[in-house]
XYZ file of C-alpha atoms in Angstrom:
305
model
C 26.148 -52.299 -31.822
C 22.456 -52.156 -31.092
C 21.348 -51.078 -27.631
C 20.202 -53.912 -25.458
C 16.516 -53.537 -24.738
C 15.643 -53.820 -21.063
C 12.786 -55.881 -19.744
C 9.654 -53.772 -19.703
C 8.817 -54.733 -16.149
C 12.303 -53.626 -15.080
C 11.838 -50.367 -16.968
C 8.614 -49.614 -15.039
C 10.047 -50.983 -11.809
C 7.177 -53.482 -11.208
C 6.957 -57.166 -10.757
C 5.865 -59.432 -13.565
C 2.593 -60.199 -11.844
C 1.772 -56.553 -11.089
C -1.807 -55.442 -11.482
C -2.893 -52.969 -14.140
C -3.399 -50.141 -11.640
C 0.037 -50.638 -10.253
C 1.581 -50.566 -13.771
C -0.262 -47.388 -14.588
C 0.746 -45.732 -11.319
C 4.391 -46.605 -11.863
C 4.241 -45.235 -15.396
C 2.782 -41.939 -14.335
C 5.356 -41.393 -11.625
C 8.258 -42.160 -14.032
C 6.720 -40.100 -16.878
C 6.553 -37.044 -14.601
C 10.152 -37.509 -13.600
C 11.550 -37.928 -17.111
C 9.178 -35.829 -19.198
C 11.369 -33.520 -21.365
C 9.444 -30.410 -20.264
C 10.428 -31.166 -16.677
C 13.716 -32.986 -17.262
C 15.554 -31.847 -20.460
C 17.962 -34.793 -20.136
C 15.224 -37.419 -19.790
C 14.167 -37.805 -23.419
C 15.586 -41.306 -23.955
C 14.288 -42.603 -20.621
C 10.875 -41.115 -21.396
C 10.820 -42.891 -24.765
C 11.728 -46.247 -23.125
C 9.045 -45.760 -20.417
C 6.394 -45.131 -23.105
C 7.424 -48.228 -25.059
C 7.091 -50.369 -21.905
C 3.742 -48.987 -20.969
C 2.391 -49.376 -24.518
C 2.891 -53.106 -24.309
C 2.106 -53.770 -20.583
C -1.010 -51.596 -20.488
C -2.902 -53.828 -22.972
C -3.876 -57.349 -21.779
C -3.309 -58.969 -25.235
C 0.105 -57.410 -25.971
C 1.172 -58.021 -22.350
C 0.211 -61.728 -22.660
C 2.299 -62.054 -25.850
C 5.196 -60.196 -24.180
C 5.044 -62.526 -21.155
C 5.279 -65.506 -23.515
C 7.646 -64.386 -26.222
C 9.442 -61.337 -24.773
C 10.377 -58.564 -27.161
C 9.691 -60.860 -30.141
C 5.995 -60.919 -29.284
C 5.494 -57.095 -29.097
C 2.578 -55.575 -30.970
C 0.789 -52.277 -31.212
C -2.325 -53.153 -29.244
C -1.429 -50.953 -26.255
C -1.040 -47.726 -28.251
C -4.410 -46.368 -27.175
C -3.694 -46.864 -23.498
C -0.296 -45.295 -23.859
C -1.747 -42.235 -25.628
C -4.303 -41.787 -22.787
C -1.565 -42.030 -20.189
C 0.667 -39.593 -22.026
C -2.203 -37.119 -22.254
C -2.774 -37.496 -18.525
C 0.883 -36.767 -17.825
C 0.853 -33.773 -20.111
C -2.224 -32.491 -18.277
C -0.260 -32.694 -14.995
C 2.593 -30.776 -16.577
C 0.215 -28.048 -17.794
C -1.422 -27.838 -14.386
C 2.048 -27.353 -12.811
C 2.693 -24.593 -15.247
C -0.616 -22.922 -14.306
C 0.551 -22.975 -10.682
C 2.992 -20.198 -11.460
C 2.299 -17.759 -8.693
C 2.327 -13.951 -9.188
C 4.526 -12.143 -6.641
C 2.933 -10.630 -3.605
C 2.200 -6.908 -3.548
C 4.366 -4.785 -1.223
C 3.240 -1.883 0.918
C 5.266 1.136 1.961
C 4.155 4.097 4.144
C 5.721 7.352 2.954
C 5.616 10.343 5.305
C 5.578 13.825 3.734
C 5.165 17.296 5.234
C 2.053 19.409 5.044
C 3.511 21.788 2.447
C 5.037 18.913 0.481
C 1.677 17.325 0.130
C 0.113 20.671 -0.851
C 2.652 21.674 -3.470
C 3.982 18.264 -4.518
C 7.422 16.803 -4.233
C 9.610 13.839 -5.232
C 10.768 11.422 -2.560
C 13.379 8.659 -2.685
C 12.392 5.564 -0.720
C 14.267 2.391 0.220
C 12.245 -0.790 -0.041
C 13.570 -4.166 1.266
C 14.035 -6.731 -1.437
C 13.058 -9.644 0.796
C 16.400 -11.369 0.256
C 18.012 -12.555 3.498
C 20.986 -10.645 4.800
C 24.343 -12.329 4.576
C 26.438 -12.326 7.687
C 26.292 -9.043 9.492
C 25.423 -7.085 6.412
C 22.257 -4.947 6.261
C 19.243 -6.296 4.396
C 19.319 -5.546 0.704
C 17.007 -2.700 -0.511
C 15.898 -1.125 -3.711
C 15.556 2.601 -4.233
C 12.603 4.249 -5.953
C 11.674 7.827 -6.710
C 8.082 8.483 -5.827
C 6.377 11.580 -7.337
C 3.815 13.188 -5.008
C 1.511 15.450 -7.102
C 0.226 18.781 -5.771
C -2.871 18.501 -3.586
C -2.087 14.943 -2.377
C -4.286 13.952 0.527
C -3.692 11.837 3.611
C -3.989 8.130 2.772
C -3.477 8.530 -1.002
C -1.822 5.496 -2.624
C 0.759 5.545 -5.436
C 1.067 2.198 -7.203
C 4.339 1.189 -8.888
C 3.395 -1.716 -11.169
C 5.757 -4.736 -11.210
C 7.894 -3.431 -8.396
C 6.606 -5.810 -5.732
C 7.745 -9.231 -4.733
C 9.138 -11.459 -7.588
C 6.837 -14.084 -9.013
C 7.449 -17.856 -8.908
C 8.073 -20.052 -11.906
C 8.371 -17.085 -14.261
C 5.120 -15.479 -13.126
C 4.950 -11.652 -13.087
C 6.072 -9.697 -10.049
C 3.572 -8.019 -7.693
C 3.062 -4.250 -7.385
C 4.476 -1.780 -4.865
C 1.737 0.296 -3.141
C 3.056 3.458 -1.497
C 0.610 4.969 1.040
C 1.110 8.661 1.782
C 0.943 9.892 5.332
C 0.834 13.682 5.799
C 2.369 14.852 9.057
C 0.483 17.276 11.286
C 1.301 20.958 11.012
C 1.544 23.112 14.135
C -0.516 25.897 12.585
C -2.479 24.618 9.535
C -5.309 22.186 9.025
C -6.828 21.160 5.757
C -10.436 20.851 4.571
C -10.598 19.856 0.932
C -8.419 22.388 -0.882
C -8.844 25.050 1.862
C -6.260 25.655 4.570
C -7.471 26.662 8.043
C -5.551 28.332 10.816
C -6.303 30.164 14.119
C -4.899 33.644 14.789
C -4.926 35.160 18.299
C -6.234 38.663 18.915
C -5.798 40.858 21.952
C -8.784 42.608 23.464
C -7.804 45.992 22.056
C -7.163 44.493 18.592
C -10.565 42.857 18.587
C -12.297 46.027 19.820
C -10.400 48.631 17.750
C -9.340 46.635 14.669
C -5.814 45.875 13.583
C -3.559 44.845 10.695
C -2.054 41.445 11.472
C 0.677 39.355 9.864
C -1.001 36.007 9.132
C 0.921 32.801 8.317
C 0.063 31.007 5.045
C 1.618 28.053 3.252
C 3.163 30.695 0.919
C 4.610 32.732 3.803
C 3.192 35.579 5.931
C 0.741 38.061 4.479
C -0.914 41.207 5.919
C -4.629 41.022 6.711
C -6.887 43.741 8.129
C -9.132 42.861 11.030
C -12.151 45.129 11.368
C -13.044 46.708 14.714
C -15.518 44.870 16.873
C -14.410 41.419 15.664
C -15.732 38.614 17.857
C -13.786 35.453 18.729
C -14.456 32.675 16.323
C -15.078 34.936 13.316
C -13.609 33.494 10.107
C -11.925 35.536 7.444
C -11.080 34.248 3.915
C -7.836 34.902 1.994
C -8.484 34.029 -1.580
C -6.128 31.734 -3.528
C -3.881 30.902 -0.625
C -4.985 27.263 -0.221
C -3.896 23.977 -1.755
C -3.421 23.735 -5.541
C -6.172 21.807 -7.297
C -3.831 20.483 -9.934
C -0.202 20.695 -11.083
C 1.240 23.806 -12.783
C 2.152 27.303 -11.619
C -1.131 28.809 -12.701
C -3.327 25.963 -11.324
C -6.387 27.194 -9.353
C -6.143 26.949 -5.611
C -8.347 26.801 -2.574
C -8.513 29.587 -0.020
C -7.086 30.109 3.405
C -9.611 30.480 6.253
C -8.460 32.439 9.226
C -10.378 32.140 12.537
C -9.622 34.836 15.086
C -9.503 33.890 18.747
C -9.604 36.689 21.319
C -7.254 36.142 24.189
C -8.338 37.411 27.572
C -5.473 39.043 29.471
C -4.261 37.442 32.695
C -1.893 38.598 35.513
C -2.897 42.259 35.093
C -0.742 45.058 36.454
C -2.506 47.575 38.663
C -2.565 50.127 35.847
C -4.013 47.586 33.389
C -6.686 46.713 35.914
C -7.524 50.356 36.469
C -7.949 50.927 32.745
C -10.220 47.835 32.365
C -12.331 48.969 35.322
C -12.686 52.393 33.704
C -13.740 50.677 30.430
C -16.297 48.620 32.307
C -17.793 51.696 33.987
C -17.918 53.458 30.605
C -19.878 50.497 29.244
C -22.328 50.675 32.144
C -21.009 47.628 33.873
C -20.953 47.283 37.640
C -17.339 46.977 38.756
C -17.034 44.688 41.777
C -14.530 45.193 44.521
C -11.611 42.835 44.307
C -12.625 41.077 47.504
C -16.203 40.663 46.360
C -16.225 36.986 45.551
C -19.932 36.823 44.856
C -19.799 39.289 42.028
C -16.869 37.635 40.276
C -13.565 39.185 39.021
C -13.132 41.808 36.414
C -11.819 39.206 33.981
C -15.161 37.339 34.133
C -16.857 40.630 33.380
C -14.577 41.353 30.370
C -15.200 37.785 29.026
C -18.945 38.401 29.301
C -18.558 41.575 27.273
C -16.633 39.762 24.547
C -18.985 36.787 24.246
């Protein structure tokens, strides 16, 4: 039994006296709804909509249809229908182009001074962005991030495609991991060199000494020559930050600045010895109650400056 063909005005949902613009608008809305690319089950309805519009979009074929019904159909409206279909297809393609790439995600990874210098591998947990269910913790994804030797503060590691998921089949964003290097209580960094301050006593500065100096590899012995002044910098070759990966990679140096510590809270015997030293150096030793002349510590500081 043949399918009963519906009235074309009913198919488009318009009145018989509808204007051309109204018919075209109704067609476009229905075509978007039932286009097979957007609605896989709408193929038959899409075909019926196109048949109706092919007749009603052309004044001559519409006039014959109004007089004779389906018996008066012709092909005069085919061009208008083709134009309308192309317009709908253009809308579909524009919707496809609206696929949105996922947003990039940012994560701040904190590493220690030595970890940044020698490199390390860190596991991080990044939220997926999916809402938590009930009282459960938010879902996360785990990544292993390789920090190469010599990594600096603010360096960024990019994991492609590990950001927020895209929309409509678009690619995911990227994950940007920014490295933050924690401060070290002893060391500072300038390029590939490591700097540190080492305290000296007055006798060590005057007479020389062998000190145990901290480095990022562990303590090493360093000789301080006699007469060293505060602020003098000594260089230990090859004890700085590696310039690349590998056991034999070249490295920067360690720069050691000596800082002479002036003694305080002297015992009577220590004061006596320092006064004797001052006299031997030709200094005038003030009495302890001589406020104008200044204390012995001021005189020692002036000798060391």
